[in-house]
Tab-separated table of C-alpha atoms and ligand atoms in Angstrom:
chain	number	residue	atom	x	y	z
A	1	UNK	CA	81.134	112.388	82.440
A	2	UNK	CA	78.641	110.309	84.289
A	3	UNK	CA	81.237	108.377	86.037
A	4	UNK	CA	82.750	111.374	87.446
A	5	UNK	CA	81.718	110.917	90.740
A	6	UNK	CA	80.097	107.419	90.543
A	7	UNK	CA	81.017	104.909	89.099
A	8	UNK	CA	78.849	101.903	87.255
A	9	UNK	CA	80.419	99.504	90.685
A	10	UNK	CA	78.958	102.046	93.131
A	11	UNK	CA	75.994	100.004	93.502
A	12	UNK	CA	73.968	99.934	96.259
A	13	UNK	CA	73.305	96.653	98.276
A	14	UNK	CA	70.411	95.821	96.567
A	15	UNK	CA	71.263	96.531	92.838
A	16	UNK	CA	73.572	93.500	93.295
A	17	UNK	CA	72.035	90.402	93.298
A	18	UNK	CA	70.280	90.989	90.015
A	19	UNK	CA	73.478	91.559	88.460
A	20	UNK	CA	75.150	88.375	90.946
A	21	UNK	CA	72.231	86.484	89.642
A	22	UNK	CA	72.418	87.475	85.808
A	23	UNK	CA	76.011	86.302	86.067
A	24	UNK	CA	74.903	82.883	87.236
A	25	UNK	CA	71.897	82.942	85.400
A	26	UNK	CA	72.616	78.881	83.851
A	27	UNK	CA	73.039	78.066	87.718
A	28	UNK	CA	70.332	80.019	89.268
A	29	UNK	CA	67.974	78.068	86.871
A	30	UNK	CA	69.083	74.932	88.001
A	31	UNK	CA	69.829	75.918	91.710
A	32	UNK	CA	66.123	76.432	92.457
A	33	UNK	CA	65.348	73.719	94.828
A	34	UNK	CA	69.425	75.049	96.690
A	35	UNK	CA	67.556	78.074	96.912
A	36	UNK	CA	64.825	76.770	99.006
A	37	UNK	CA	67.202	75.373	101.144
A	38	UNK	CA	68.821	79.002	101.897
A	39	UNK	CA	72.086	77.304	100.184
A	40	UNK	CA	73.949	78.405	97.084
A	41	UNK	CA	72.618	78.752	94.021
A	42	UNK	CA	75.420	77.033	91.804
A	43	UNK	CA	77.019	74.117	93.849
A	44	UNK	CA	76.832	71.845	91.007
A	45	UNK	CA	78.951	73.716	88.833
A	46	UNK	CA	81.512	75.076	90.919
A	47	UNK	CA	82.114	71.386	92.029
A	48	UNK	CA	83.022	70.463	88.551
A	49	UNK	CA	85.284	73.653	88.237
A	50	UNK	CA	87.269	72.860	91.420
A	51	UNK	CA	87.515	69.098	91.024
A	52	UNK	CA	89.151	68.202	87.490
A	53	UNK	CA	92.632	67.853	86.459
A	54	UNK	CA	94.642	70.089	83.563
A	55	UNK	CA	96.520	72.825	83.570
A	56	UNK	CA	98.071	73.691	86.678
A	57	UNK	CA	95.475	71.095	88.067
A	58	UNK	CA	92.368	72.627	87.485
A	59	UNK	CA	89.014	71.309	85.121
A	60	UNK	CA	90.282	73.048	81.450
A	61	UNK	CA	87.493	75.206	80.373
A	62	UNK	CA	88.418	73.832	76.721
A	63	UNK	CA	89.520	75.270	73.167
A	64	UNK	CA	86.502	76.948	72.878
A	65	UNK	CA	87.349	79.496	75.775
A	66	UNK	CA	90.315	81.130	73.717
A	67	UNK	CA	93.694	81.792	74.399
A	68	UNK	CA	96.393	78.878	75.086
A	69	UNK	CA	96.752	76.029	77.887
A	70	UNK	CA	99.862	76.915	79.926
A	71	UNK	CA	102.599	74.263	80.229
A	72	UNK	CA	104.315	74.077	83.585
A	73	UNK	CA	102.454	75.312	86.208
A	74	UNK	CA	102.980	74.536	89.633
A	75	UNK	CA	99.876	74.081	91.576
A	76	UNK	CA	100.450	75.871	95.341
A	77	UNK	CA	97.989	74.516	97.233
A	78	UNK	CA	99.223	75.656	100.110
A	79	UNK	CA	97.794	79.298	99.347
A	80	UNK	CA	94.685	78.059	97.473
A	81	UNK	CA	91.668	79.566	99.154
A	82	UNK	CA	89.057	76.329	100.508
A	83	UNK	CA	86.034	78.105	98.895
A	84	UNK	CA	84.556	76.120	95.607
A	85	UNK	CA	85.628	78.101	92.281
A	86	UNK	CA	83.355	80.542	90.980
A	87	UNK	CA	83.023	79.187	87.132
A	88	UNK	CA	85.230	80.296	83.866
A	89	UNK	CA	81.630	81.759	82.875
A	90	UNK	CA	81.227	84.175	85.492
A	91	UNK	CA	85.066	85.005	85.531
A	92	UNK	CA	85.369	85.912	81.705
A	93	UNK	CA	82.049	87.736	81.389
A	94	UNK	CA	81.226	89.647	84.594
A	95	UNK	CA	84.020	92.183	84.596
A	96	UNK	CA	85.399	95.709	85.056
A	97	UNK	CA	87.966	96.785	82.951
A	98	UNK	CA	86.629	100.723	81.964
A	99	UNK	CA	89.269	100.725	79.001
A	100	UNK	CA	86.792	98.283	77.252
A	101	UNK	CA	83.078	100.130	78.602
A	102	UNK	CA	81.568	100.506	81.584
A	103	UNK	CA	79.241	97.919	81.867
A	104	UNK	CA	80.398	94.135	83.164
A	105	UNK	CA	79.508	92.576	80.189
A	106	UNK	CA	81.147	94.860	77.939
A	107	UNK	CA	84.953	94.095	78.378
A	108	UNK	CA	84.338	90.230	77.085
A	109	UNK	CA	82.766	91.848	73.515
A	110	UNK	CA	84.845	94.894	73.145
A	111	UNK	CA	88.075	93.612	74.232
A	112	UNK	CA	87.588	90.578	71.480
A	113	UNK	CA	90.469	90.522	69.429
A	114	UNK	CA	92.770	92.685	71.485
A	115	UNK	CA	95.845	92.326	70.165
A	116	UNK	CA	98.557	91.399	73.556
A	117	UNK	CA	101.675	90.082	70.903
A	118	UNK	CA	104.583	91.727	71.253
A	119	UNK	CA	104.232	93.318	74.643
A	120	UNK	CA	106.631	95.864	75.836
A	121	UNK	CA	106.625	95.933	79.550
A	122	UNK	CA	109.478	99.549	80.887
A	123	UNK	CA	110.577	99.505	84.140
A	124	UNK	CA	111.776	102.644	85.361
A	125	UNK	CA	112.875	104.741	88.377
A	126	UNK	CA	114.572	103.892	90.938
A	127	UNK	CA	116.204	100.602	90.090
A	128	UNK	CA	119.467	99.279	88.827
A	129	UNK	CA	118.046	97.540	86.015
A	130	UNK	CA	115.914	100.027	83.767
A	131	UNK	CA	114.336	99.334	80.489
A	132	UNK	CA	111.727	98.214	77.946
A	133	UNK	CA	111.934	94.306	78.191
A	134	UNK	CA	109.532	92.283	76.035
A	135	UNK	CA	107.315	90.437	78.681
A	136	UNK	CA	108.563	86.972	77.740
A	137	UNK	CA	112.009	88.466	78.500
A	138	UNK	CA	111.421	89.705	81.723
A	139	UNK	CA	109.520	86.860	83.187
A	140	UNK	CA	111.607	84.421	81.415
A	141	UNK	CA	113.348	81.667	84.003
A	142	UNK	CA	110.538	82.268	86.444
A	143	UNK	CA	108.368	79.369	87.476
A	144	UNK	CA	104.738	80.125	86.820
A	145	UNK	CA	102.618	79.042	89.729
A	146	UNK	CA	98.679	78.768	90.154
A	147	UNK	CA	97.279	80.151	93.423
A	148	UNK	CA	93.284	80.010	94.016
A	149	UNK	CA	92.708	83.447	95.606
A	150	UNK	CA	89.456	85.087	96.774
A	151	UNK	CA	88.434	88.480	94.803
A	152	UNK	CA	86.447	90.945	96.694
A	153	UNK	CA	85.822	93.878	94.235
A	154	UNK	CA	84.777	97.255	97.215
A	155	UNK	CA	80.781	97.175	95.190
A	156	UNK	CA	80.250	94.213	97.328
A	157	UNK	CA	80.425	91.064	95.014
A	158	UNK	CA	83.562	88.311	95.091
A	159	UNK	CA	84.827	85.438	92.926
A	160	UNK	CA	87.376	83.144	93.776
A	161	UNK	CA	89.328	82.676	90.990
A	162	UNK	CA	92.268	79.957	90.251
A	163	UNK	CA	95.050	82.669	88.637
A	164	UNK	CA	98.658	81.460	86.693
A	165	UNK	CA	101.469	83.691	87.665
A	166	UNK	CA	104.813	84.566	88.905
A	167	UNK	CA	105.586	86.495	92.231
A	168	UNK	CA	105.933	90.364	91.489
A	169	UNK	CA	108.665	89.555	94.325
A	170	UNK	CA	110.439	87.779	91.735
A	171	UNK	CA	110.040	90.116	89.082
A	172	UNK	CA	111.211	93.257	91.093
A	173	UNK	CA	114.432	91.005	92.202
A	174	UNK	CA	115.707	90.662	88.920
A	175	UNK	CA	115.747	94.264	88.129
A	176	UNK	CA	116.885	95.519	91.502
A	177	UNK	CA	115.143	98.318	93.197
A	178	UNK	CA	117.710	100.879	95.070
A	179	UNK	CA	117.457	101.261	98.504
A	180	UNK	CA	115.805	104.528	97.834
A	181	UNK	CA	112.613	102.729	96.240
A	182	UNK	CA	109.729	103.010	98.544
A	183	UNK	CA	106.621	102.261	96.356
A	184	UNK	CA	105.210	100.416	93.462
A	185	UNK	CA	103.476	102.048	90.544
A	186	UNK	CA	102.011	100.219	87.754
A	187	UNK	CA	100.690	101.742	84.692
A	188	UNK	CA	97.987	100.594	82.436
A	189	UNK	CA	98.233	100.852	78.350
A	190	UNK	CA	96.891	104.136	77.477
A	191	UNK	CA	95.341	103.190	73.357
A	192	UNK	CA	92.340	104.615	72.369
A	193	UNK	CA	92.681	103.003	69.329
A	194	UNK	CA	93.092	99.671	70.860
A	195	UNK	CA	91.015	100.562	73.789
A	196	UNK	CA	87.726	102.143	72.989
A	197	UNK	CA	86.437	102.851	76.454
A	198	UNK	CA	89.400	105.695	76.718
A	199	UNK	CA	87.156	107.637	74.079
A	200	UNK	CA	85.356	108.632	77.811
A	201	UNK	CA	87.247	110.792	80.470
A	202	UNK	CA	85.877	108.062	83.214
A	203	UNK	CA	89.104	108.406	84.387
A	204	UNK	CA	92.045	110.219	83.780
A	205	UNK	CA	93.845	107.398	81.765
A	206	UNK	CA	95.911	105.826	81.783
A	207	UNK	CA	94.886	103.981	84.933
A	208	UNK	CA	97.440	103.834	87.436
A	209	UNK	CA	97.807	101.404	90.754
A	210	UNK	CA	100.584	100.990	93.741
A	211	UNK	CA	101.465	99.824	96.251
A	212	UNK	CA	104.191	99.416	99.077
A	213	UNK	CA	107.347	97.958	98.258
A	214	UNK	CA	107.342	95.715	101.173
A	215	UNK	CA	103.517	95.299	99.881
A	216	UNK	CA	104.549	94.332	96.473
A	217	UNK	CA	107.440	91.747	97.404
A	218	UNK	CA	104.802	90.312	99.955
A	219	UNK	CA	104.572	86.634	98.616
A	220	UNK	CA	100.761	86.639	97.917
A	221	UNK	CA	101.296	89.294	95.457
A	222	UNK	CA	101.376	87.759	91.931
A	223	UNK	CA	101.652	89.222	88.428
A	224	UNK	CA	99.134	86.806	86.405
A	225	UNK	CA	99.638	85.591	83.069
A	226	UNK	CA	96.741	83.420	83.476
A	227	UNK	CA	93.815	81.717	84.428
A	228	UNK	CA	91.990	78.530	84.928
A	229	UNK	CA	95.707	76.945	83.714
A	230	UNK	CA	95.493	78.956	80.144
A	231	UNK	CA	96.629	82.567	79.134
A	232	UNK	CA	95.083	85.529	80.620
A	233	UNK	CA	91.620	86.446	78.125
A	234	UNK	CA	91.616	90.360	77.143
A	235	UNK	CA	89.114	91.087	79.370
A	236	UNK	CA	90.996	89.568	82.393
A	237	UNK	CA	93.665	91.914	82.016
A	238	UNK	CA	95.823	90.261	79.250
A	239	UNK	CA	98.395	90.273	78.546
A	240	UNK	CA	99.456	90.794	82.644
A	241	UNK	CA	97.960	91.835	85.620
A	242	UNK	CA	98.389	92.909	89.126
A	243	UNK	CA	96.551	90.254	91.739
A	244	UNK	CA	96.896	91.191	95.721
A	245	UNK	CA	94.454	89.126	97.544
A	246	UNK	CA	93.519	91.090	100.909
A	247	UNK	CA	92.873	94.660	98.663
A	248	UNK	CA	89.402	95.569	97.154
A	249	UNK	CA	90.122	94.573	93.168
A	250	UNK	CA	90.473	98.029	91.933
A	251	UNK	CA	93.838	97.594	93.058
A	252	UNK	CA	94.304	94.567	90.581
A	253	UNK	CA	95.571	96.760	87.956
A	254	UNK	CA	95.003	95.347	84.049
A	255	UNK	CA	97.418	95.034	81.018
A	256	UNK	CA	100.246	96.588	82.369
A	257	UNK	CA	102.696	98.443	80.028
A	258	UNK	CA	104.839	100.023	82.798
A	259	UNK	CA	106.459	99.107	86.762
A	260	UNK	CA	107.978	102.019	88.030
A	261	UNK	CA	110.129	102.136	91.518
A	262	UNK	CA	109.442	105.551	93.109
A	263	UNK	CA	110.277	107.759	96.716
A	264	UNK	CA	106.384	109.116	97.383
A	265	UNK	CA	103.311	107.684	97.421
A	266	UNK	CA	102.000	107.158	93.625
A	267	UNK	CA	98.996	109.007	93.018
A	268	UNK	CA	96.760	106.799	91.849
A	269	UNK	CA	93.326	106.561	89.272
A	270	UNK	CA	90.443	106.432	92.044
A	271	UNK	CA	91.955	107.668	95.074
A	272	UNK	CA	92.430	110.770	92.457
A	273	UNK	CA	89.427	110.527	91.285
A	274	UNK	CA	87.392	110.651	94.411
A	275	UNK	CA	89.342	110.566	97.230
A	276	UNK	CA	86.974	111.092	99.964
A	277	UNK	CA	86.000	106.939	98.989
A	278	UNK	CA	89.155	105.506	97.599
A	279	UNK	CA	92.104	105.233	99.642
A	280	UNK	CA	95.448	103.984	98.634
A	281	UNK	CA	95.619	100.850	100.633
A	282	UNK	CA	92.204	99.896	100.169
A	283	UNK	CA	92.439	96.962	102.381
A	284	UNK	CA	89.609	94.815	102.279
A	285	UNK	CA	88.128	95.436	105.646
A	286	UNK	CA	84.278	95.099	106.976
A	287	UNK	CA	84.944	97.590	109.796
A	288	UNK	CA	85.329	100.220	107.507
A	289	UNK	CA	82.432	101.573	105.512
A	290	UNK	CA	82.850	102.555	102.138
A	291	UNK	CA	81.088	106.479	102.452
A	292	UNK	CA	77.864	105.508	100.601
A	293	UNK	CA	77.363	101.740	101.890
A	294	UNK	CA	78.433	99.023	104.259
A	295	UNK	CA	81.473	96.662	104.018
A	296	UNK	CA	80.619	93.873	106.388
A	297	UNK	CA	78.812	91.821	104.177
A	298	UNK	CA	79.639	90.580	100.918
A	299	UNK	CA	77.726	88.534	97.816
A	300	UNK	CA	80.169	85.651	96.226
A	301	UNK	CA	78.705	85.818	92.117
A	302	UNK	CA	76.701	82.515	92.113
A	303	UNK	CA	75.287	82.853	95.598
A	304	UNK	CA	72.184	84.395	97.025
A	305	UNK	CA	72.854	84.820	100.739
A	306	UNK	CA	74.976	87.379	101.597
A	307	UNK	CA	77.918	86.056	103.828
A	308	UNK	CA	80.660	88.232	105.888
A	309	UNK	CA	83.293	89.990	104.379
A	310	UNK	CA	86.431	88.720	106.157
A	311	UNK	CA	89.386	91.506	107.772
A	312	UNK	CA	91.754	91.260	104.674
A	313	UNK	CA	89.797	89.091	103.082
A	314	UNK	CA	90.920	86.150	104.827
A	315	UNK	CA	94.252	86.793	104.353
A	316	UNK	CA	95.041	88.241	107.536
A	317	UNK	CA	96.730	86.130	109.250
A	318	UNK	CA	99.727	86.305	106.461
A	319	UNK	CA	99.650	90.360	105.730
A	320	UNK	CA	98.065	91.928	108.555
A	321	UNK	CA	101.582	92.392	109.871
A	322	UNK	CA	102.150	94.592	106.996
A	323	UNK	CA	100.663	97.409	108.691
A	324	UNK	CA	101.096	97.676	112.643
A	325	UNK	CA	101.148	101.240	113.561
A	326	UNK	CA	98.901	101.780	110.835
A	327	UNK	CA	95.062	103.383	111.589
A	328	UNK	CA	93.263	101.330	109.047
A	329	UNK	CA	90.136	103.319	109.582
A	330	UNK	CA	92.050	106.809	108.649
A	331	UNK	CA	93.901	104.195	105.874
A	332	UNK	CA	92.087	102.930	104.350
B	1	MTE	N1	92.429	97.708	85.587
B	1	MTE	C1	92.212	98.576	84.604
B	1	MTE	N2	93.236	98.933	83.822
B	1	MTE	N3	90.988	99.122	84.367
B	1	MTE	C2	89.915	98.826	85.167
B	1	MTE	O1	88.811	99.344	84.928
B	1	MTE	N4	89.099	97.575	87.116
B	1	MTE	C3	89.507	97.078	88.429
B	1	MTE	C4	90.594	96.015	88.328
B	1	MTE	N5	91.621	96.411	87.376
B	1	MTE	C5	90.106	97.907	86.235
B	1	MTE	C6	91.393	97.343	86.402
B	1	MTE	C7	88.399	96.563	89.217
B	1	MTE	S1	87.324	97.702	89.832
B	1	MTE	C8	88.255	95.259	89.514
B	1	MTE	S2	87.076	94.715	90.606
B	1	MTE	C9	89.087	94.237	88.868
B	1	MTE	O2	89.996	94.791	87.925
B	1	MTE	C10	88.185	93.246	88.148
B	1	MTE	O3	88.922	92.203	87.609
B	1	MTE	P1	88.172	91.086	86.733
B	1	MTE	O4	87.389	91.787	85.686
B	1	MTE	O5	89.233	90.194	86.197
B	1	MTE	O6	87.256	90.365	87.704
């Protein structure tokens, strides 16, 4: 398979901005004088994202975007990031989620009409509280909360993106972990039928994520329902998925069917798949280069300078803790 060894977000630096720019394309046409200026391209509309009220506070991208306005979401705007929104646009159509194709625009065709009602979520291993609980079941009782988080994905583009969620913290409470849990894993559906982009061996599906247990009952970590204050759109990752902030988004795992509580290090899809360029902590970092291109500079979809990519992803100050002792350049 192609993709064996490379994938479609292996881009180098300057195959980007075409794609940044195709993403923004309505913006870019109207952000030509910004552009003389050397400012971004789509001010205007990221504005009007960030500044009007619904949902969990947010501008409603309306009926026509699909799925349904959440009730009861509590903005935190204590952990919203400052940076303007990147719009629903760019969020719904510019996306990787290889189950549905390789290409960014192919998840928001193919994954059209993917069916997320019932949902079966098993938790397994080591915890007191096994089973297969219907997702409204296990999340039921537990406040969902909106939290505007940056997104850098390790190709070198970010979003910043106003989720709907509940704590994974909360989530792992209620079914207990034993004290011999060390680790996290999360499983993606595994559906060919339902999934057409498993037809390819891209990876070895089903795609699998982890992380830490003291990573996953950090309280940045959220398990999101939704976004932009209505339920999460196929191609987001519906009908829940794995958000941690300061990691590259590959670790943002997609339509999860299984949380497992496990002793060893979970092996997981692209630290399998090529391991010499994806670690398992996969911290965003700009000291450390990813093998084939830089880190310290990132593109956020909608602009066209290039600004620096921030230790954690600006999130430092809250996780770095997380890992004293730990050589982030051998970990990363
Ligand atoms: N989860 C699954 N199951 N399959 C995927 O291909 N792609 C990851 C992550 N989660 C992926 C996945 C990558 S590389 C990124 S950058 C983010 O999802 C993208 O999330 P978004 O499409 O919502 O922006």
């Amino acid at each position: 398979m192609l993709l064996r060894h490379r994938r479609s977000w292996d881009l180098q630096e300057r195959d980007t901005t075409p794609e940044a720019l195709w993403a923004s394309r309505r913006s870019f046409l109207r952000g030509g004088a910004a552009l003389l200026g050397g400012a971004s391209l789509m001010p205007s509309l990221s504005a009007t994202a960030a500044t009007g009220p619904a949902g969990g506070g947010l501008a409603d991208p309306g009926p026509a975007a699909g799925g349904t306005p959440l009730a009861g979401v509590t903005p935190r705007p204590d952990l919203a990031a400052a940076d303007p929104l990147t719009p629903w646009d760019a969020v719904t159509t510019y996306n990787n989620f290889y189950e549905f194709g390789t290409a960014k625009e192919d998840p928001a065709r193919r994954a059209k009409g993917f069916v997320t009602e019932p949902w079966t979520v098993t938790v397994d291993g080591d915890v007191a509280r096994p089973g297969s609980y219907d997702l409204g079941r296990l999340l039921m009782g537990i406040g969902l909360e909106e939290r505007i988080y940056r997104m850098r994905c390790v190709e070198g583009w970010s979003m910043v993106i106003p989720w709907v969620g509940v704590p994974l913290a909360e989530v792992l409470k209620r079914v207990e972990p034993t004290a011999d849990a060390k680790y996290v894993r999360f499983e993606t559906l595994n559906d060919p039928k339902r999934m057409p982009g498993q037809a390819w061996r891209v990876l070895d599906w089903p795609y699998v994520e982890g992380l830490r247990l003291d990573e996953a009952m950090h309280p940045l970590t959220l398990l999101a329902t939704g976004v932009y204050g209505r339920s999460l759109p196929p191609q987001n990752g519906a009908p829940l998925r794995l958000v941690v902030p300061w990691k590259y988004g590959f670790k943002s795992v997609k339509s999860i069917v299984r949380i497992s509580l496990v002793r060893e290090m979970p092996r997981t899809s692209w630290a399998a798949q090529a391991p010499q360029e994806y670690g398992f902590y996969a911290n965003v970092n700009p000291q450390v280069d990813h093998p084939r291109w830089s880190q310290a500079k990132e593109r956020r979809i909608g602009d066209f300078l290039r600004r620096d990519t921030l230790m954690f992803n600006g999130y430092a100050e809250s996780v770095a803790g997380l890992y004293s002792g730990l050589d982030l350049r051998k970990w990363y």
